CSV table of C-alpha atoms in Angstrom, one decimal:
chain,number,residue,atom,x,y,z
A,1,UNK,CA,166.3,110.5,8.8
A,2,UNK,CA,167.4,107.8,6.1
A,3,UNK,CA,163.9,106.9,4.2
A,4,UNK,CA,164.2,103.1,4.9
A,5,UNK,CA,165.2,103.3,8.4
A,6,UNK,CA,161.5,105.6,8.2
A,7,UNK,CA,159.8,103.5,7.1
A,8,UNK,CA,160.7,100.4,9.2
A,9,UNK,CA,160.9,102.7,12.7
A,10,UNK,CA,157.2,104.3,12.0
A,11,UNK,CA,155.0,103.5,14.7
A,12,UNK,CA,151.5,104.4,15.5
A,13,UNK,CA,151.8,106.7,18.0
A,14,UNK,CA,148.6,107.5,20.3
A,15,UNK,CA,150.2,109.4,23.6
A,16,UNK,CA,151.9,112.8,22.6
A,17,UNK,CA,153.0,115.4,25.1
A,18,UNK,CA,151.8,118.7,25.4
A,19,UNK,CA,154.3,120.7,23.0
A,20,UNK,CA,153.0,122.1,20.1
A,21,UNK,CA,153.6,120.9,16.7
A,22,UNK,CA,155.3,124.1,14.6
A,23,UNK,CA,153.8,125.4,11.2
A,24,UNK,CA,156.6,124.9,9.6
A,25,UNK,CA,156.6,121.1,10.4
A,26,UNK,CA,153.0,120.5,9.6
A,27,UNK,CA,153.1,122.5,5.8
A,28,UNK,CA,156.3,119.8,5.4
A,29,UNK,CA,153.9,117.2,6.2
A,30,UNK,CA,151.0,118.7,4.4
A,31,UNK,CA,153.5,119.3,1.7
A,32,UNK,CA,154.5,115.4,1.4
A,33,UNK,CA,150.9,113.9,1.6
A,34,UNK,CA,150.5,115.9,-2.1
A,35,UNK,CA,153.4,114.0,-3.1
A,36,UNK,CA,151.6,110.6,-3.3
A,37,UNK,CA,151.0,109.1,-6.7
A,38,UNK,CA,147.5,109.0,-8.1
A,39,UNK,CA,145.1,107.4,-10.3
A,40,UNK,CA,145.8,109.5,-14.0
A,41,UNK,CA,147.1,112.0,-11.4
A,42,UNK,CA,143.6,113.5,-10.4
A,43,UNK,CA,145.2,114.3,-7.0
A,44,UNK,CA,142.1,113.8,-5.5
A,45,UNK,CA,143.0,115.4,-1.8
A,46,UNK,CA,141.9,118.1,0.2
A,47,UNK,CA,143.5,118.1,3.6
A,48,UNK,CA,141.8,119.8,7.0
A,49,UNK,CA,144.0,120.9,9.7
A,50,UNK,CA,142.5,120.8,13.1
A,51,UNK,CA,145.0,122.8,15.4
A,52,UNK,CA,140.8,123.7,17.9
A,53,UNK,CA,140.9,121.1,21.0
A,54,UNK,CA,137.3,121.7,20.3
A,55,UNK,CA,137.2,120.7,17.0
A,56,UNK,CA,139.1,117.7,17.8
A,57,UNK,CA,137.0,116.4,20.8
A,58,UNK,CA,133.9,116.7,18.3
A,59,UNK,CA,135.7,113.5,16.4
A,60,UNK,CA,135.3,111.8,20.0
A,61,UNK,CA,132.1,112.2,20.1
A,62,UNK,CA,130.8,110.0,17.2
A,63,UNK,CA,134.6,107.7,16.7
A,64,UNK,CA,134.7,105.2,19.1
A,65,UNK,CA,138.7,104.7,19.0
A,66,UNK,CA,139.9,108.9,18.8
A,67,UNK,CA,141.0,109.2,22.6
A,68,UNK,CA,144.3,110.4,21.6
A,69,UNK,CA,142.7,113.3,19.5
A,70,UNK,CA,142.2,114.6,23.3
A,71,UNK,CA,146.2,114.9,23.7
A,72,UNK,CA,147.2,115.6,19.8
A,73,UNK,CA,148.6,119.1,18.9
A,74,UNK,CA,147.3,118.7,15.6
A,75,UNK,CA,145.0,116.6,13.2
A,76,UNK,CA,144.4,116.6,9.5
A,77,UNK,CA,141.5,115.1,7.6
A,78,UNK,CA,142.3,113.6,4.6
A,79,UNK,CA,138.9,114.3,2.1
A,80,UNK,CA,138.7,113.8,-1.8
A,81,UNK,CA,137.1,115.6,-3.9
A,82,UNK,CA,134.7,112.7,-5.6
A,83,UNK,CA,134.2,114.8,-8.6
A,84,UNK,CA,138.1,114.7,-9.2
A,85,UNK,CA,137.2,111.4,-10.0
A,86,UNK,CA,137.6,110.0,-13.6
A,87,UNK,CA,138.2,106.4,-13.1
A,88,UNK,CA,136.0,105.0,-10.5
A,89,UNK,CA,137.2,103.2,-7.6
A,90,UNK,CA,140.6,104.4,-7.0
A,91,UNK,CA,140.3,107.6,-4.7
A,92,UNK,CA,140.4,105.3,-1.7
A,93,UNK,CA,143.9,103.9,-2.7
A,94,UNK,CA,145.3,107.5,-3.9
A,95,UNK,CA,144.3,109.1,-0.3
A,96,UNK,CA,145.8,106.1,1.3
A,97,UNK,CA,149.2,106.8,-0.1
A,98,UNK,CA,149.0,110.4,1.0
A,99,UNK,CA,147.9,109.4,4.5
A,100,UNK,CA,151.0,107.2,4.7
A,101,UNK,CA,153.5,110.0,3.2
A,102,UNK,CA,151.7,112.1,5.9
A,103,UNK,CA,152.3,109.4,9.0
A,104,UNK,CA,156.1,108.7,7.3
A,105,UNK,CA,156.8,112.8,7.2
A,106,UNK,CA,155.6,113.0,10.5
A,107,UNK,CA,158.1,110.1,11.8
A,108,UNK,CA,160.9,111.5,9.8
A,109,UNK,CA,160.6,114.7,11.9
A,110,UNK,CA,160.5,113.2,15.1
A,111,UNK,CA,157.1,113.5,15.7
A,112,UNK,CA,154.7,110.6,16.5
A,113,UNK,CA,150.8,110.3,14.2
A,114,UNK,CA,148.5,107.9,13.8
A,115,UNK,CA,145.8,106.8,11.5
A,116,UNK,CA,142.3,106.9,12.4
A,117,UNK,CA,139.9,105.2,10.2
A,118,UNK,CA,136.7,107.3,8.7
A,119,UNK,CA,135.6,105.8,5.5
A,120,UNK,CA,133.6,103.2,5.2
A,121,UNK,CA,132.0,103.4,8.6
A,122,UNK,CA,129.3,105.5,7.6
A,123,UNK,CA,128.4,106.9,11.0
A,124,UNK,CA,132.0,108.9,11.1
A,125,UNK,CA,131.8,109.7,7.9
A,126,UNK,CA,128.4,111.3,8.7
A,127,UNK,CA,130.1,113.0,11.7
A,128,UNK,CA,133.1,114.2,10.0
A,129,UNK,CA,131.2,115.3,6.8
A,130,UNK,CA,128.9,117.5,9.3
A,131,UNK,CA,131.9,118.9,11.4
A,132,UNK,CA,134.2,120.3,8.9
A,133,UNK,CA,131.1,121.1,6.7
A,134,UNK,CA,132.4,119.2,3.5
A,135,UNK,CA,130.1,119.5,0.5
A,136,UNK,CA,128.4,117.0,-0.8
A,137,UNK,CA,131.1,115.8,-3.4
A,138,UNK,CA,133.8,115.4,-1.0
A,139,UNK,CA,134.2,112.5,1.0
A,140,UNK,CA,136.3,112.0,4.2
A,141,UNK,CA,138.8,109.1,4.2
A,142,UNK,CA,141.0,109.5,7.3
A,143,UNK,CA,142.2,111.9,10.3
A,144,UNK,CA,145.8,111.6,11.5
A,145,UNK,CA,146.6,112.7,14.7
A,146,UNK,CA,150.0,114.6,15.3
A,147,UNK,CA,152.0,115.5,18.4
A,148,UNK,CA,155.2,115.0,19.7
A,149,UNK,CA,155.4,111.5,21.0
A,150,UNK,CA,155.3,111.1,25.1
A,151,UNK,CA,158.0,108.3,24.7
A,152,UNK,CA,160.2,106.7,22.4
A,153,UNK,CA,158.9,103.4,20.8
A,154,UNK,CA,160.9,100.7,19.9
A,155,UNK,CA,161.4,99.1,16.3
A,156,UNK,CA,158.8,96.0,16.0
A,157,UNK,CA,159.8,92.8,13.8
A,158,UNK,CA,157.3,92.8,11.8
A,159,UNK,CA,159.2,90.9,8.0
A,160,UNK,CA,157.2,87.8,7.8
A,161,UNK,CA,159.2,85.6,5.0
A,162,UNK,CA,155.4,83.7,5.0
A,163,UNK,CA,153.6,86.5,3.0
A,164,UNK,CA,156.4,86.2,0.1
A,165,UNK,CA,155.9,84.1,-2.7
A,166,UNK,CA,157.2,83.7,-6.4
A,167,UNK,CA,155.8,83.7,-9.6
A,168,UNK,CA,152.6,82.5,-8.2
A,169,UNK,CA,150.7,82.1,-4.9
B,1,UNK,CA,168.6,109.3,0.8
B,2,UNK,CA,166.5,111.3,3.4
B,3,UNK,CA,163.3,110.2,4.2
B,4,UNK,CA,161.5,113.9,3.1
B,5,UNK,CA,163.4,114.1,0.1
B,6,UNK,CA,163.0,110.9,-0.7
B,7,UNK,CA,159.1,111.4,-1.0
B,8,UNK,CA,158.8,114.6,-2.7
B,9,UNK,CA,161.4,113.2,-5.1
B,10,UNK,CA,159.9,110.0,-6.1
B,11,UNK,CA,158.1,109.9,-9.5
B,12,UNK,CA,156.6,106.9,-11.6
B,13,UNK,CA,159.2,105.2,-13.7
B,14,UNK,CA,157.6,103.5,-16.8
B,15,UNK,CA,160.9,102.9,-18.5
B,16,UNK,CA,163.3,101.0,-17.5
B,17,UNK,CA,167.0,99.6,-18.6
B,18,UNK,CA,168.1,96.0,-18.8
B,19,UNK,CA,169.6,96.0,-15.5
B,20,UNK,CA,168.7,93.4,-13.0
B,21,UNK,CA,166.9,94.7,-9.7
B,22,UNK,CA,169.3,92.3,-7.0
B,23,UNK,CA,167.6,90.2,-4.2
B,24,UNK,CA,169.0,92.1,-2.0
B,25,UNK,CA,166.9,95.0,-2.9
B,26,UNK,CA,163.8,93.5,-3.8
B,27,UNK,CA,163.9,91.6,0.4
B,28,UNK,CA,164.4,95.3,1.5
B,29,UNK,CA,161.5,96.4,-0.5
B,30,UNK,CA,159.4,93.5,0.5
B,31,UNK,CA,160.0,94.0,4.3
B,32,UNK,CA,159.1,97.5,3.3
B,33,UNK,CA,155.6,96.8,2.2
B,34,UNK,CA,155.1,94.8,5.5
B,35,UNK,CA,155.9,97.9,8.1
B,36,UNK,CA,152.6,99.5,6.6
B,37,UNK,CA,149.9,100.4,9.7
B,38,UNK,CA,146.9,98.1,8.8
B,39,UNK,CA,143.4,98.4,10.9
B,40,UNK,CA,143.5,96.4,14.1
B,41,UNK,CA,147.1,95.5,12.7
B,42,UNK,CA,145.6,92.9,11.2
B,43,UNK,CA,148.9,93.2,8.0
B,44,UNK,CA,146.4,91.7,5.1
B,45,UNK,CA,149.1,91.5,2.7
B,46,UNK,CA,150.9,88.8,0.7
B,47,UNK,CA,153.4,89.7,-1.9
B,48,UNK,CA,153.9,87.7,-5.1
B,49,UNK,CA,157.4,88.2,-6.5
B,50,UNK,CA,157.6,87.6,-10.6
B,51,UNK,CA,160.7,87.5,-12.3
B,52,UNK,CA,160.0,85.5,-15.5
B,53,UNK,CA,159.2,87.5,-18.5
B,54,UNK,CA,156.7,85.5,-19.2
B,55,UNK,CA,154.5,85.9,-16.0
B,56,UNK,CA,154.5,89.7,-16.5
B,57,UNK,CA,153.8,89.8,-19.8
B,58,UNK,CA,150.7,87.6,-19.0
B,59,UNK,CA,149.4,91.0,-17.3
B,60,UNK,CA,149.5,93.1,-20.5
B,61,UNK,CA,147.3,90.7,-21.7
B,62,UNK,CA,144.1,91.8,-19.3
B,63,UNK,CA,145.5,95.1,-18.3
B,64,UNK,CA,145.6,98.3,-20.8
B,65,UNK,CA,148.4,100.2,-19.1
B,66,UNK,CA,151.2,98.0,-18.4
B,67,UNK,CA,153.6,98.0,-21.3
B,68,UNK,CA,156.2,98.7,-18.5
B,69,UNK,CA,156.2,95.4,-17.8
B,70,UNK,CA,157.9,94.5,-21.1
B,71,UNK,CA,161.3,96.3,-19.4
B,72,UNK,CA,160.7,96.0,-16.0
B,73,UNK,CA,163.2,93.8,-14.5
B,74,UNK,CA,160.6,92.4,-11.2
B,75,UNK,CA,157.2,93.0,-10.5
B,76,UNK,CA,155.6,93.1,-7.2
B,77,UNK,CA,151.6,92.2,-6.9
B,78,UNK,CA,149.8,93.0,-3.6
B,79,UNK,CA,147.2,90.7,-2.6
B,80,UNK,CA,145.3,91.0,0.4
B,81,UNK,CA,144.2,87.5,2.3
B,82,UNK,CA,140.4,88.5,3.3
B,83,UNK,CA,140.3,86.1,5.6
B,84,UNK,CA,141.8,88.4,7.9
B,85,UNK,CA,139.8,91.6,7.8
B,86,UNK,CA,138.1,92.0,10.8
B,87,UNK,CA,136.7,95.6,9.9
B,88,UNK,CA,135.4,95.1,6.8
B,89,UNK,CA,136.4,98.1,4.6
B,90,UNK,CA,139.9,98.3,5.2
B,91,UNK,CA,142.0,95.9,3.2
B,92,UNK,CA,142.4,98.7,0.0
B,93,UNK,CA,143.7,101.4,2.9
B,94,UNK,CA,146.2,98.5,4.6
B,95,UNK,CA,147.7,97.2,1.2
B,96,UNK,CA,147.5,101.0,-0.6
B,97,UNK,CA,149.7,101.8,2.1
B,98,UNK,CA,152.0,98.8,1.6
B,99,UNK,CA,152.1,100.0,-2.1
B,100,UNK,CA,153.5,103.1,-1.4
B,101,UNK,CA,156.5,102.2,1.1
B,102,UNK,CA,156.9,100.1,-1.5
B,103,UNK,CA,157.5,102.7,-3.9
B,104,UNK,CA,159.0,105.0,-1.2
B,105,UNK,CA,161.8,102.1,-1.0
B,106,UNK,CA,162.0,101.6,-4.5
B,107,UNK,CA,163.0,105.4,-5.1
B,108,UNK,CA,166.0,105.4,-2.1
B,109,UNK,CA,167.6,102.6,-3.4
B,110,UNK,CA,168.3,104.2,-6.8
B,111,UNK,CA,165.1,101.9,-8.6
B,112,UNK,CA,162.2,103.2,-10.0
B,113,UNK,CA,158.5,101.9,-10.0
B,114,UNK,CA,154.7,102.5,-10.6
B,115,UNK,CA,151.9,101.9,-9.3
B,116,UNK,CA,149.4,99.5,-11.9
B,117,UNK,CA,145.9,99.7,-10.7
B,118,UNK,CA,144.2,96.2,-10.4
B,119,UNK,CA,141.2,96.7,-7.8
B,120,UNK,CA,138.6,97.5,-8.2
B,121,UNK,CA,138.2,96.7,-12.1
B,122,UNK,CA,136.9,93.1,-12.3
B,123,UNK,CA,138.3,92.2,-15.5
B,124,UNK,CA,142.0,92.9,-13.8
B,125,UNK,CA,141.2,91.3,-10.6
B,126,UNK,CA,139.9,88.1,-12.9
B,127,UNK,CA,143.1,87.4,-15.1
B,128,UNK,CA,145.6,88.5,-12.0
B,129,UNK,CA,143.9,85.9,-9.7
B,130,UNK,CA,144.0,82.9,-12.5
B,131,UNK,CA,147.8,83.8,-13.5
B,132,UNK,CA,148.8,84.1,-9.8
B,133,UNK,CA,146.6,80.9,-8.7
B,134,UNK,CA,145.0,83.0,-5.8
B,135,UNK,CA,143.2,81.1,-3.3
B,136,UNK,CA,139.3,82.4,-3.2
B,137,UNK,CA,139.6,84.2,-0.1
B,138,UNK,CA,142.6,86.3,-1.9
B,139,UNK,CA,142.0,89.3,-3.6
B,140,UNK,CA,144.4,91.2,-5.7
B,141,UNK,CA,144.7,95.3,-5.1
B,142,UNK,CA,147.8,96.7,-7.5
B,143,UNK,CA,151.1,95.3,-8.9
B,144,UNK,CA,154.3,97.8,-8.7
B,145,UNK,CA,156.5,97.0,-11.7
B,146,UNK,CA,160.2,97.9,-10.8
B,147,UNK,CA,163.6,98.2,-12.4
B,148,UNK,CA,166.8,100.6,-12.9
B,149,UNK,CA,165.3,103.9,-14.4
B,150,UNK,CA,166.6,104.2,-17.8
B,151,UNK,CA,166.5,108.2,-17.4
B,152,UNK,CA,166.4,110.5,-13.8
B,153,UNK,CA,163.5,112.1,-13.8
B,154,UNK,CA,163.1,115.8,-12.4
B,155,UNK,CA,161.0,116.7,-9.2
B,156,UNK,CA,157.7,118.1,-10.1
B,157,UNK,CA,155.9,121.0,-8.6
B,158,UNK,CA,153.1,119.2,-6.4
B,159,UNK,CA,152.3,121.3,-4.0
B,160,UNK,CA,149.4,123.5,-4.1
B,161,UNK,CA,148.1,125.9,-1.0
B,162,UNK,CA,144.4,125.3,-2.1
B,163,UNK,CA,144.1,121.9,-1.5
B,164,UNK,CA,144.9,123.1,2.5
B,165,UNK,CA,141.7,124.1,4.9
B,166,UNK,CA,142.1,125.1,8.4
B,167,UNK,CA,139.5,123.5,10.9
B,168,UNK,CA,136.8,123.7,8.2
B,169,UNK,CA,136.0,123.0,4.3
């Protein structure tokens, strides 16, 4: 798939059907989300694939918005390693960009993810930290869910010419 | 270009020759940015488009690493209105997203770009704001400085097996 037309047809997809997503996909996705940029390059990523229902239905349990975890084929956790960290304050922003090459990767090979929100809610981040048994310097930003999506969505509108401006606000 | 290729091949440009990035291109990277996923959709982001010489080398003035800016031929800053974060917590994730399809888009059109951390260092975030004229409740996360890459740069070697976990640290 063309990268633009990616990146403007990517959806947040939250019903998946029941076929499995391959290996082969998932280490392309894997492989992209290590492809973001990064503050002085620390890389700061760890990913955690879920493939257990059970593991996945644990993430229900203390994340108020992680239905579709029940119908995903796969999920990763996106964690960074704290002590990767030289210059404070950017980890958040480097796992972002891998979370979005993950949820672009994902759309590019016709699969459907979305992006559930961990960090800063401190109650998920507690749950996740306790599921996956992270140590104590790594700290969970994100889970995508993966799966084949259940139907097509269509392109939204979403260019606003409003949130443009030139040389100043 | 593809969409997977297009990822694992993008690299930060820091030099850059004298040709202009068109308007064409810079709209298509703009609209871009605003096909991000943001929590709650709530799409925080403005964009502030500088093309005078002058505004961008304001920046090198209060930020350390942005000589690029002295060849780049547009620069890109992402603000984030605060005013609309419902969850608090996650403006950086919504506009660190919109930073990289921004850089995603940059790279398939043929233009290069990187990524010049703003938030969270104060100083930054102080002389951005008063150059831009941001409104209080607007809060500055990066600037992308883009332009033709004076040199193509080869694809690196980023993946790495051990930063992959399955169901558990």
């Amino acid at each position: 798939m063309d990268a633009l037309k990616c990146i403007v047809t990517r959806r947040s997809v939250r019903d998946f059907s029941e076929k499995k997503v391959g290996d082969k996909d998932l280490l392309e996705i894997l492989k992209c989300g290590m492809y973001a940029p990064s503050a002085r390059n620390r890389k700061p990523w760890h990913f955690i694939v879920m493939r257990k229902k059970e593991t996945m239905i644990r993430i229900t349990e203390f994340h108020p918005h992680a239905m579709m975890l029940n119908s995903a084929s796969v999920a990763i956790a996106v964690v960074a390693d704290t002590s990767l960290e030289k210059n404070k304050g950017y980890l958040v922003q480097d796992c972002s960009a891998a979370v979005q090459n993950i949820l672009l990767a994902a759309h590019s090979l016709g699969l459907g993810a979305v992006w559930l929100g961990i960090y800063p809610r401190k109650k998920r981040m507690k749950g996740l930290s306790e599921l996956l048994e992270l140590p104590e310097n790594v700290a969970p930003l994100a889970v995508v869910a993966i799966g084949h999506p259940e139907k097509k969505l269509e392109q939204l509108d979403r260019f606003d010419v409003a949130r443009i401006h030139y040389e100043k606000w």
